[in-house]
Coordinates of C-alpha atoms and ligand atoms in Angstrom, one line a residue:
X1 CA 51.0 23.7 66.9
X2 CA 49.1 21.3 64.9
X3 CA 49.6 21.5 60.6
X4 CA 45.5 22.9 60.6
X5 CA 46.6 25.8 63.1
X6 CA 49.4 27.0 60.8
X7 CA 50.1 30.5 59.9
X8 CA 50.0 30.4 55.3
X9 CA 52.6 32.3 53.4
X10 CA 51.5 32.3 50.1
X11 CA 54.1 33.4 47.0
X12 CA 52.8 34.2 43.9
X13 CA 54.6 36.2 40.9
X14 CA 52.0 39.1 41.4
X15 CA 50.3 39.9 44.6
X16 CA 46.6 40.3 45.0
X17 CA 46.7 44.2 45.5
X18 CA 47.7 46.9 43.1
X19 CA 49.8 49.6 44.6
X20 CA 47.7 53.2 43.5
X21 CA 50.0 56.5 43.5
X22 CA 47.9 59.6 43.8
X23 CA 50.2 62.7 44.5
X24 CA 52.1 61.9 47.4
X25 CA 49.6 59.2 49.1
X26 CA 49.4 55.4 48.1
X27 CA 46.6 53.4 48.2
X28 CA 46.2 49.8 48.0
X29 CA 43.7 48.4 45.4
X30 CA 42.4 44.9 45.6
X31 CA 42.3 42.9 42.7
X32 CA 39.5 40.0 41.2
X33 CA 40.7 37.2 40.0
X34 CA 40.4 33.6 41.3
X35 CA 43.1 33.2 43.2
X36 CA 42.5 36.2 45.6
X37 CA 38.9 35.0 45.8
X38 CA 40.2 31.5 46.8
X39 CA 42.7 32.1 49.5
X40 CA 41.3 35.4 50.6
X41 CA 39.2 33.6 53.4
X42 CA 42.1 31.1 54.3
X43 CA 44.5 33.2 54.7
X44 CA 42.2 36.0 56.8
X45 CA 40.9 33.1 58.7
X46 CA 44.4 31.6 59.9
X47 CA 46.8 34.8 59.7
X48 CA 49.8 35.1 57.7
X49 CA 51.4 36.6 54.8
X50 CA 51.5 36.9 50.9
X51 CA 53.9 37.9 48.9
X52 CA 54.8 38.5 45.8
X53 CA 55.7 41.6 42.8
X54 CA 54.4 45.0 43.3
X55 CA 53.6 44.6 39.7
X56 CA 55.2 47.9 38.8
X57 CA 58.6 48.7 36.4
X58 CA 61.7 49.6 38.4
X59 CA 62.9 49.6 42.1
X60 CA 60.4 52.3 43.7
X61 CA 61.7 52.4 47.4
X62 CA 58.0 53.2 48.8
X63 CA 56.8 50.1 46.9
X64 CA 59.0 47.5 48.4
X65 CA 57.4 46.7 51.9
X66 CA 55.1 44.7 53.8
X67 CA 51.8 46.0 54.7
X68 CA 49.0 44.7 57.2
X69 CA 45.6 45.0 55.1
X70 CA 42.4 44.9 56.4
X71 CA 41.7 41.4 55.9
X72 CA 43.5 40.0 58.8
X73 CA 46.9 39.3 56.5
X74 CA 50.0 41.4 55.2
X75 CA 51.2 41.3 52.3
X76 CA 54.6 42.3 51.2
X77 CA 55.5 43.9 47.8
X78 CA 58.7 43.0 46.3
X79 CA 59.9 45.0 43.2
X80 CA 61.8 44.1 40.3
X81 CA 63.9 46.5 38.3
X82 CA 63.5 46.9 34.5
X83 CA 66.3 44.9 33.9
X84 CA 64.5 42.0 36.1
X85 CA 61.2 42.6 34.4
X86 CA 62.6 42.2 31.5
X87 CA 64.9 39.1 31.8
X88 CA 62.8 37.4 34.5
X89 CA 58.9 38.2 33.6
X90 CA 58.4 39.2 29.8
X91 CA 61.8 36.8 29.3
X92 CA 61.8 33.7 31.0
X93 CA 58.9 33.1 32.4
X94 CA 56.8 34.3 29.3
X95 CA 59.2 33.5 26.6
X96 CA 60.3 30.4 27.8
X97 CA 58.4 28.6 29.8
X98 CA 55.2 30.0 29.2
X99 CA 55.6 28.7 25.1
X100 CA 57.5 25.9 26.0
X101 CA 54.9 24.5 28.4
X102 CA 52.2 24.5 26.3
X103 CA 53.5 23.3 23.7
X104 CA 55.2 26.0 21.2
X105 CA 58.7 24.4 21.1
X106 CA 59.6 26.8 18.2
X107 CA 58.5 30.2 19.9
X108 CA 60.6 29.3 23.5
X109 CA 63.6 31.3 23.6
X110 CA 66.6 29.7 25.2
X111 CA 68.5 32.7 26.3
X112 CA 71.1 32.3 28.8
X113 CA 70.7 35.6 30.2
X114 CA 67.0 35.0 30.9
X115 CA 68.3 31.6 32.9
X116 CA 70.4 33.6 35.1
X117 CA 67.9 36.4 35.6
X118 CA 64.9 33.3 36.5
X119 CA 67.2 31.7 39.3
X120 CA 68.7 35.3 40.7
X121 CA 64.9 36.5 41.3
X122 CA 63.8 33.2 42.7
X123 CA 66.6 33.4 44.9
X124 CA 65.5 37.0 45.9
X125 CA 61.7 35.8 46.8
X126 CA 63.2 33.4 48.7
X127 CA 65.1 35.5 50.8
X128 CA 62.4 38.1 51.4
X129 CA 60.0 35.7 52.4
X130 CA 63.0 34.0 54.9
X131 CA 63.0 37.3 56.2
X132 CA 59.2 37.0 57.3
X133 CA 59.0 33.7 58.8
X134 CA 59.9 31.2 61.2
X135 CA 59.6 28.0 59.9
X136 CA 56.3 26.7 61.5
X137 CA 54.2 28.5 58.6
X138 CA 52.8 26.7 56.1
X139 CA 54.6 28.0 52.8
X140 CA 52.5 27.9 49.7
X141 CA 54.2 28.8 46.4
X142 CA 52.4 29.7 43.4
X143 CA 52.8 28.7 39.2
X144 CA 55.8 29.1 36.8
X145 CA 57.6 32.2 37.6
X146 CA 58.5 30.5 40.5
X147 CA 59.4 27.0 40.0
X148 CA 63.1 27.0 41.9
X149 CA 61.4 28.8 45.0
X150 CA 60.7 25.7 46.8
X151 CA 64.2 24.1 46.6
X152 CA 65.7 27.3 48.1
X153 CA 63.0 27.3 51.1
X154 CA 63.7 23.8 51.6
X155 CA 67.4 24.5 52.2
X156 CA 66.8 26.6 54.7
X157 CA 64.2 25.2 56.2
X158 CA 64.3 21.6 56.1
X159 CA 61.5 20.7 58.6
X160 CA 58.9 23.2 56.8
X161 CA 55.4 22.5 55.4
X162 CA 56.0 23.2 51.7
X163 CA 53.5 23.3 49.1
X164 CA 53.7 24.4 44.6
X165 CA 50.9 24.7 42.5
X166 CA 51.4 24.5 38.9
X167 CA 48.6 26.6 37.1
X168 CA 49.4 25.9 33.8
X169 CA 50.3 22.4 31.8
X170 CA 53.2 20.6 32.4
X171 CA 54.6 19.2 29.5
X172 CA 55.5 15.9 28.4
X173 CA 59.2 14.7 28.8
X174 CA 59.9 14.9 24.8
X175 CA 58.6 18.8 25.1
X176 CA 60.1 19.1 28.4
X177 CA 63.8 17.3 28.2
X178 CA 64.1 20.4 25.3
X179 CA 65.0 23.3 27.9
X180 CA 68.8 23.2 28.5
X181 CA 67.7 23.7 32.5
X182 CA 64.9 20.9 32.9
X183 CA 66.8 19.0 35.3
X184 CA 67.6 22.1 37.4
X185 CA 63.8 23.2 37.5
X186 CA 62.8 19.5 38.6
X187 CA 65.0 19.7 41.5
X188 CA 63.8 23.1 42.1
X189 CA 60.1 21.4 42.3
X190 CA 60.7 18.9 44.1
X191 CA 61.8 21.0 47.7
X192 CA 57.9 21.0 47.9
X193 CA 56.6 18.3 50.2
X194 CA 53.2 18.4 47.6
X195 CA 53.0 19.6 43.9
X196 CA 49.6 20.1 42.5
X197 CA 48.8 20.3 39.0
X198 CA 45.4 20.9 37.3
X199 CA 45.4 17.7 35.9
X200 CA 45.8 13.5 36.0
X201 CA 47.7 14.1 32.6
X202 CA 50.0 16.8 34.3
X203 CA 51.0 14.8 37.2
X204 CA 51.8 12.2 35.2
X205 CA 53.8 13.9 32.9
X206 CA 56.0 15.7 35.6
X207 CA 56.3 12.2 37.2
X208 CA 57.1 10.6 33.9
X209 CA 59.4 13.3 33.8
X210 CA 61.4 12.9 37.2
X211 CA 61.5 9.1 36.3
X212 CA 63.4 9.9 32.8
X213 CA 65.3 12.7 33.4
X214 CA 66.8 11.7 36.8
X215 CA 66.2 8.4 37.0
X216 CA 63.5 8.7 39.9
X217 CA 61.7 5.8 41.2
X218 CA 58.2 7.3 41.2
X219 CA 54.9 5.7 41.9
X220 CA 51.9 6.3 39.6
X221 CA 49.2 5.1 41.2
X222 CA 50.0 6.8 44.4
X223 CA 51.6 10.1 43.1
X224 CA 54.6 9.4 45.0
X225 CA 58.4 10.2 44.5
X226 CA 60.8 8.7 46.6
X227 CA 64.1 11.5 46.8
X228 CA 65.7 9.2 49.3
X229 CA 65.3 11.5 52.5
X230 CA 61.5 12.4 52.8
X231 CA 58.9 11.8 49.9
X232 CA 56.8 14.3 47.6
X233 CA 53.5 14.1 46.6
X234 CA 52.3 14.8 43.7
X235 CA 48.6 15.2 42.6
X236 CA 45.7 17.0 40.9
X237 CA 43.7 19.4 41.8
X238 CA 41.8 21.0 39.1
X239 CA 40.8 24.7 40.1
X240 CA 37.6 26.5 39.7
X241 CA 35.9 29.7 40.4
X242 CA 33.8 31.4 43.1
X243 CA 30.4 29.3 41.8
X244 CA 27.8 31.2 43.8
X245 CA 29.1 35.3 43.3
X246 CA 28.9 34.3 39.4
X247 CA 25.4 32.3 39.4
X248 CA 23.7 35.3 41.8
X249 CA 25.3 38.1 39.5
X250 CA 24.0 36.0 36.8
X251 CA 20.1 36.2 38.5
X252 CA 20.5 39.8 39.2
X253 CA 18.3 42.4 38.3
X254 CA 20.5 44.8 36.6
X255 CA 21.7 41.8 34.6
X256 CA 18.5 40.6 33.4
X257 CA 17.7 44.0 32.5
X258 CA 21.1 44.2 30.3
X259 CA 20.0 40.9 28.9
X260 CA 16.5 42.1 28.0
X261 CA 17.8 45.4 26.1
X262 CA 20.4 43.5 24.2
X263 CA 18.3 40.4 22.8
X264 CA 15.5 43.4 22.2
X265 CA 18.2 45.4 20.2
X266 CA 19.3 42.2 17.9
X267 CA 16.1 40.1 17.4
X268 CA 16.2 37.2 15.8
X269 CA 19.9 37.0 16.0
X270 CA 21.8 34.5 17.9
X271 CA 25.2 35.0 19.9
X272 CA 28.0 32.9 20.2
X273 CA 31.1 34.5 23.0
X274 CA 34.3 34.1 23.2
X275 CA 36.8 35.8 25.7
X276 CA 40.3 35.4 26.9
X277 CA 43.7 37.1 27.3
X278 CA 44.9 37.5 23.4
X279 CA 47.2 35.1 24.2
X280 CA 48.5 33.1 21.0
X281 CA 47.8 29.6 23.3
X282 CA 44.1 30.4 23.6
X283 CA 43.7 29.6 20.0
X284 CA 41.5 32.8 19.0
X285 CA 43.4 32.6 14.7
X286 CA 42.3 29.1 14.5
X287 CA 38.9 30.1 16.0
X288 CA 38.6 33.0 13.6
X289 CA 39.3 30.3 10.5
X290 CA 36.6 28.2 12.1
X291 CA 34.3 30.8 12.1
X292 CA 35.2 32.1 8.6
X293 CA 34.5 28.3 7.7
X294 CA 31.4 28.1 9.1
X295 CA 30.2 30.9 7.4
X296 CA 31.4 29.6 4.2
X297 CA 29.7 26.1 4.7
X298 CA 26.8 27.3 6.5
X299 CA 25.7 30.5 4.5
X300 CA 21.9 30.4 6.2
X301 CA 23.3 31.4 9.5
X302 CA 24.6 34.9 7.4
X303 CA 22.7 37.9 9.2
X304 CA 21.8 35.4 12.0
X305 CA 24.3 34.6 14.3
X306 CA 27.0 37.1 15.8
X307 CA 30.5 35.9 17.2
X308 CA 31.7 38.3 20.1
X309 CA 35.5 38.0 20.5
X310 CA 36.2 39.8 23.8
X311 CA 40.2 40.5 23.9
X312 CA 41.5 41.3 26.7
X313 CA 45.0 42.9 26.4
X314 CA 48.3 41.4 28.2
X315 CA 52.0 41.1 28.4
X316 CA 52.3 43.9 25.6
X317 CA 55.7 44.5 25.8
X318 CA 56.4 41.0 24.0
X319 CA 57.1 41.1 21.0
X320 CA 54.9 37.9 19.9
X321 CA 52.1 39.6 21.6
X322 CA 52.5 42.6 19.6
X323 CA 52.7 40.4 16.3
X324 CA 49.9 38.2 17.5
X325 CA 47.9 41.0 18.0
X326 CA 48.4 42.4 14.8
X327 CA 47.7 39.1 13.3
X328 CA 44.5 39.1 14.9
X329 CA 43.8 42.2 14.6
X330 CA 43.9 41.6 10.1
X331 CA 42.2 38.9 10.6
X332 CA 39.1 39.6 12.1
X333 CA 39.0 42.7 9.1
X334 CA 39.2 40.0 6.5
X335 CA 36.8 37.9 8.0
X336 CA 34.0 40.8 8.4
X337 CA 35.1 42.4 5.3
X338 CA 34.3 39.4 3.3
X339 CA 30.7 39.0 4.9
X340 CA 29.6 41.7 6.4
X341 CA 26.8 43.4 4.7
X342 CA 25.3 47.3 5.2
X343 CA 23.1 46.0 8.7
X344 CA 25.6 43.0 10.0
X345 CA 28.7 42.2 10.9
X346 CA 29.4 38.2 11.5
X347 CA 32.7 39.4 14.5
X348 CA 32.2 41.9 17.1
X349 CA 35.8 42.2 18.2
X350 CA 36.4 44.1 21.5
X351 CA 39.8 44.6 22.6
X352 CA 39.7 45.7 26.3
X353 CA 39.2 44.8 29.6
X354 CA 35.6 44.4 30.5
X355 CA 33.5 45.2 33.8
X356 CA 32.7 41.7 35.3
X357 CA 28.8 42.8 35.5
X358 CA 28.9 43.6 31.7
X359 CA 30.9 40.3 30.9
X360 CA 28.6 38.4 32.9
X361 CA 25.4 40.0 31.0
X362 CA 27.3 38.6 27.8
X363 CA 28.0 35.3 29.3
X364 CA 23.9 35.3 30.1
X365 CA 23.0 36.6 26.4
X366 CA 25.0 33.9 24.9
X367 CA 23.2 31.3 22.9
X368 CA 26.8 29.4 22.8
X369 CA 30.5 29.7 24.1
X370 CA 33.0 28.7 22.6
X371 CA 36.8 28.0 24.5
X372 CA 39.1 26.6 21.8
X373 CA 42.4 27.0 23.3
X374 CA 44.8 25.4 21.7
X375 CA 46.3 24.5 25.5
X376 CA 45.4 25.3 28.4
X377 CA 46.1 24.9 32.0
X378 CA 42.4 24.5 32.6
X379 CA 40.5 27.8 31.3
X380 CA 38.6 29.5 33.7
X381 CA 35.7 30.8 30.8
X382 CA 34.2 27.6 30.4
X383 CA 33.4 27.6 34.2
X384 CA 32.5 30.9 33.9
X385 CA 29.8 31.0 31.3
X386 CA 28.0 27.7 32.9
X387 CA 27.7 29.7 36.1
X388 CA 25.9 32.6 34.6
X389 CA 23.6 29.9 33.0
X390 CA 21.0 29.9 35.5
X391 CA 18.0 29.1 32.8
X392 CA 20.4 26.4 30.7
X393 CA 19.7 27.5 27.6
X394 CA 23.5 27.7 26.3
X395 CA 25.6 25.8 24.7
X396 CA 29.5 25.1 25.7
X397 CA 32.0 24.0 22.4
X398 CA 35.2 23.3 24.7
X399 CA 38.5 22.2 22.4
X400 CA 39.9 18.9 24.0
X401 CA 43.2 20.4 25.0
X402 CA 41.7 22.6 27.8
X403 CA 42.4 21.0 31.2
X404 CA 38.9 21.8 32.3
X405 CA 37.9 18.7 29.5
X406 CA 38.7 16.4 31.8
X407 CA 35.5 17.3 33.7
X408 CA 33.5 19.0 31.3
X409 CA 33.8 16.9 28.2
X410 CA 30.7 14.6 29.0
X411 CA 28.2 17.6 28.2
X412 CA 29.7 19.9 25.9
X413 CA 30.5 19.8 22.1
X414 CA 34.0 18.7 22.1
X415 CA 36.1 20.2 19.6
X416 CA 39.8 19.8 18.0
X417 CA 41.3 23.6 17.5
X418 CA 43.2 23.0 14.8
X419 CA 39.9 21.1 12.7
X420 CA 38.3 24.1 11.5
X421 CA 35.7 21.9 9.7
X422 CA 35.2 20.0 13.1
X423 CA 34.8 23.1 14.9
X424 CA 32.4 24.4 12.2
X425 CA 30.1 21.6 12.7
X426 CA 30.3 21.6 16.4
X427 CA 28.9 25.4 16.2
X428 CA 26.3 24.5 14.2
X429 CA 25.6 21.5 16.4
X430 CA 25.7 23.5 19.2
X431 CA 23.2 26.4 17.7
X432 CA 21.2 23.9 16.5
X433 CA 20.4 21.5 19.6
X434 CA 17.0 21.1 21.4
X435 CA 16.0 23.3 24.4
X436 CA 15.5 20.0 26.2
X437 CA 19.3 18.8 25.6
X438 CA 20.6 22.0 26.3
X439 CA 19.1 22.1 29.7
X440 CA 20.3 18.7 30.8
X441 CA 23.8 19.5 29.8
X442 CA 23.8 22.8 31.0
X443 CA 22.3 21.6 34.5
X444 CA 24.9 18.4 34.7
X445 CA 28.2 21.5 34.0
X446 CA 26.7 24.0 36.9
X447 CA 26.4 21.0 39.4
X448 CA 30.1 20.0 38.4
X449 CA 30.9 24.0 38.8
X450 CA 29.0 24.1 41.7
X451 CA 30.4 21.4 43.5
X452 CA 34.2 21.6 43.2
X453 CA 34.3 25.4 43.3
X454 CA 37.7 27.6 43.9
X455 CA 37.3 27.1 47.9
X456 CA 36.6 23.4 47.3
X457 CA 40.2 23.1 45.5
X458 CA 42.0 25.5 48.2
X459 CA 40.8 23.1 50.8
X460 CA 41.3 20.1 49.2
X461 CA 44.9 21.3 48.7
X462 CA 45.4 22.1 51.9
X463 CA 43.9 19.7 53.7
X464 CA 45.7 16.6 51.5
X465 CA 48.8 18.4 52.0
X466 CA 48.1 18.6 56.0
X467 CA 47.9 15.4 55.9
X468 CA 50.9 14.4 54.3
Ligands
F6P501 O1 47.4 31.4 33.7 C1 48.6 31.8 34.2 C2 48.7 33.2 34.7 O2 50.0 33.5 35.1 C3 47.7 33.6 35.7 O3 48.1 33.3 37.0 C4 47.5 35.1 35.4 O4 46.3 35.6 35.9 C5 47.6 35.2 33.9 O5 48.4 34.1 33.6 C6 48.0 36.5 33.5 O6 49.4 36.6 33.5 P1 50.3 37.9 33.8 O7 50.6 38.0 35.2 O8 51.5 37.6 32.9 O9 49.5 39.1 33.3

């Protein structure tokens, strides 16, 4: 069987279907995001399996299986007990790694209980998914959670097609060589025959990385590590989204229509967006501070411009979450209380999940967008709001510490997070730039979107790693 005709496992922390109880029946609920749009197609097109947590709290027996959905591919639910969720999810992977990887040295915990817990659940996705295969599949593991996963596959299958994808930074060797285990997660990495990061500046840093901490010879030009008995690859492939679904939702009917009602409702008035997890990496205080500076500096733009802050809630259980949120939460009052008059309020902060047609209709309605992360992997909004552009009338401010920068610096307003006068200016810049300038920026982003979209980067993946 030739590499192309291969069978794909993927492995991901969470798989892409919810499990729904209702009274004694289950039923299997597909979920949105990019990822699922991405390999969907691959993986209904050549067969094979994906695995990964049933996403619920505790060992339910009926949840813990593998099922044959309608796409053409099974998936198989693995379940973590509270203890795991706790040690291995909100604790290591979200409490270490997840701060420590972008950059928040002092909120990583280094717990030796959460260490144990990471490498006693990566050992048990390993062994489910040896259970499903036989070696000729292609094995394609996914992000953080999962980093010792390819080691353990390699082991027992030494002559398998092994692929990792890193969805979030990888940090330098001075943030890095920090964590007690680096050395151990490095090896873990390397089982993979090809590692893909979203960025050059990732690549380089894990390679950097290999070279320092155990004294790899590694090749920068090429990407290439030599272990001695077979080489890895390492490269980047930033990821996207599903172009086309977001740009024809964006020319709709029913979103034009939503559009129409909302500008009609706030004449006069222009809006700038913001959404993300409220995650303290996405920057959203610092953005707040901007915006309170802005106002401050700027005082025409009182009663004329409205920031929307969409929220959306996750990993609540944490505790820095639960701070973070409160944080926020005190914030955004301050902020309105101090400006807001009887008939406006300068934040409209919405802290929920929303419909992707309503989000969309805000993305459209938005005179600016503004991603100020203060790191991310790459940041899937920017991408987002440039597809449901279709006129080019908005504006993207994008913080220079976003991996999507690297390709979408060149025609947005790029900003530093933590320069709250800097990102003052670059709001007003933004609100205040010809129709004509818009358009050409606006038109060069969508053609970047367009043509490296999410099934661009699957393919790309897979095909350079076929080839390998
Ligand atoms: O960006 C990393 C990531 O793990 C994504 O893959 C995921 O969609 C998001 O964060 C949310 O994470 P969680 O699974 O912890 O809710």
């Amino acid at each position: 069987m030739t590499n192309k005709q291969k069978k794909i496992v993927v492995v991901s922390n969470r798989v892409p279907y919810k499990i729904v109880r209702i009274k004694e029946s289950i039923k299997y609920k597909k979920s949105v995001g990019g990822l699922v749009t991405a390999l969907d197609p691959i993986l209904s097109k050549k067969g094979g399996l994906w695995a990964g947590w049933n996403g619920l709290v505790g060992k339910q027996k009926y949840a813990e299986q593998t099922v044959e959905m309608e796409g053409g591919y099974s998936v198989k639910f693995l379940g973590l007990s509270r203890q795991d969720v706790k040690d291995f999810y909100h604790g290591f992977s979200n409490r270490t790694i997840w701060p420590l990887f972008h950059g928040f040295i002092f909120q990583s915990f280094f717990d030796l209980n959460y260490w144990d817990s990471y490498k006693n659940i990566n050992q048990y996705f390993a062994d489910k998914i040896l259970e499903e295969v036989k070696g000729d599949e292609v094995l394609w593991i996914q992000d953080y959670h999962l980093m010792l996963v390819p080691s353990l596959l390699r082991k027992a299958l030494p002559g398998s097609k092994i692929l990792f994808f890193l969805h979030i930074p990888f940090p330098s060797f001075e943030i890095f060589r920090v964590l007690p285990w680096n050395k151990m997660i490095l090896e873990g990495l390397m089982g993979a025959d090809v590692l893909g990061f979203q960025t050059k500046g990732d690549a380089r840093n894990f390679l950097y990385n290999c070279s320092r901490a155990l004294g790899m010879p590694v090749d920068y030009d090429t990407g290439r590590l030599d272990r001695g008995d077979r080489p890895v690859h390492v490269k980047n492939f930033p990821i996207s989204i599903d172009f086309k679904k977001f740009d024809s939702l964006a020319k709709a009917i029913s979103t034009n229509n939503r559009v129409r009602l909302f500008k009609r409702e706030h004449k006069n008035q222009k809006f700038i967006i913001s959404v993300e997890r409220l995650d303290y990496t996405k920057g959203i205080k610092e953005r707040l501070l901007s915006i309170k500076r802005f106002f401050e500096k700027y005082p025409e733009y009182k009663k004329r411009v409205i920031f929307v802050q969409v929220s959306v809630p996750s990993r609540t259980k944490i505790t820095e979450y639960r701070h973070f949120k409160r944080e926020i939460d005190q914030l955004v009052g301050n902020i309105n209380g101090q400006f807001a008059d009887e008939l406006w309020t300068p934040i409209n902060y919405i802290y929920k999940t929303i419909p992707q047609e309503i989000l969309i209709s805000y993305y459209k309605a938005s005179d600016v967008c503004l991603v100020t992360p203060l790191r991310d992997g790459m940041n899937l909004i920017a991408k987002e709001y440039v597809s449901c552009n279709p006129d080019g009338d908005g504006m993207l401010v994008l913080s220079r510490f976003a991996g999507s920068a690297d390709e979408m610096q060149k025609n947005s307003i790029m900003v530093n997070p933590y320069d709250f006068e800097g990102v003052a200016d670059g709001i007003k810049a933004a609100l205040e730039m010809s129709r004509n300038e818009k358009r050409k920026n606006m038109a060069a982003l969508r053609k970047i979107v367009q043509e490296n979209d999410v099934f661009n980067w699957a393919n790309q993946f897979l095909n350079y790693s076929i080839e390998r």
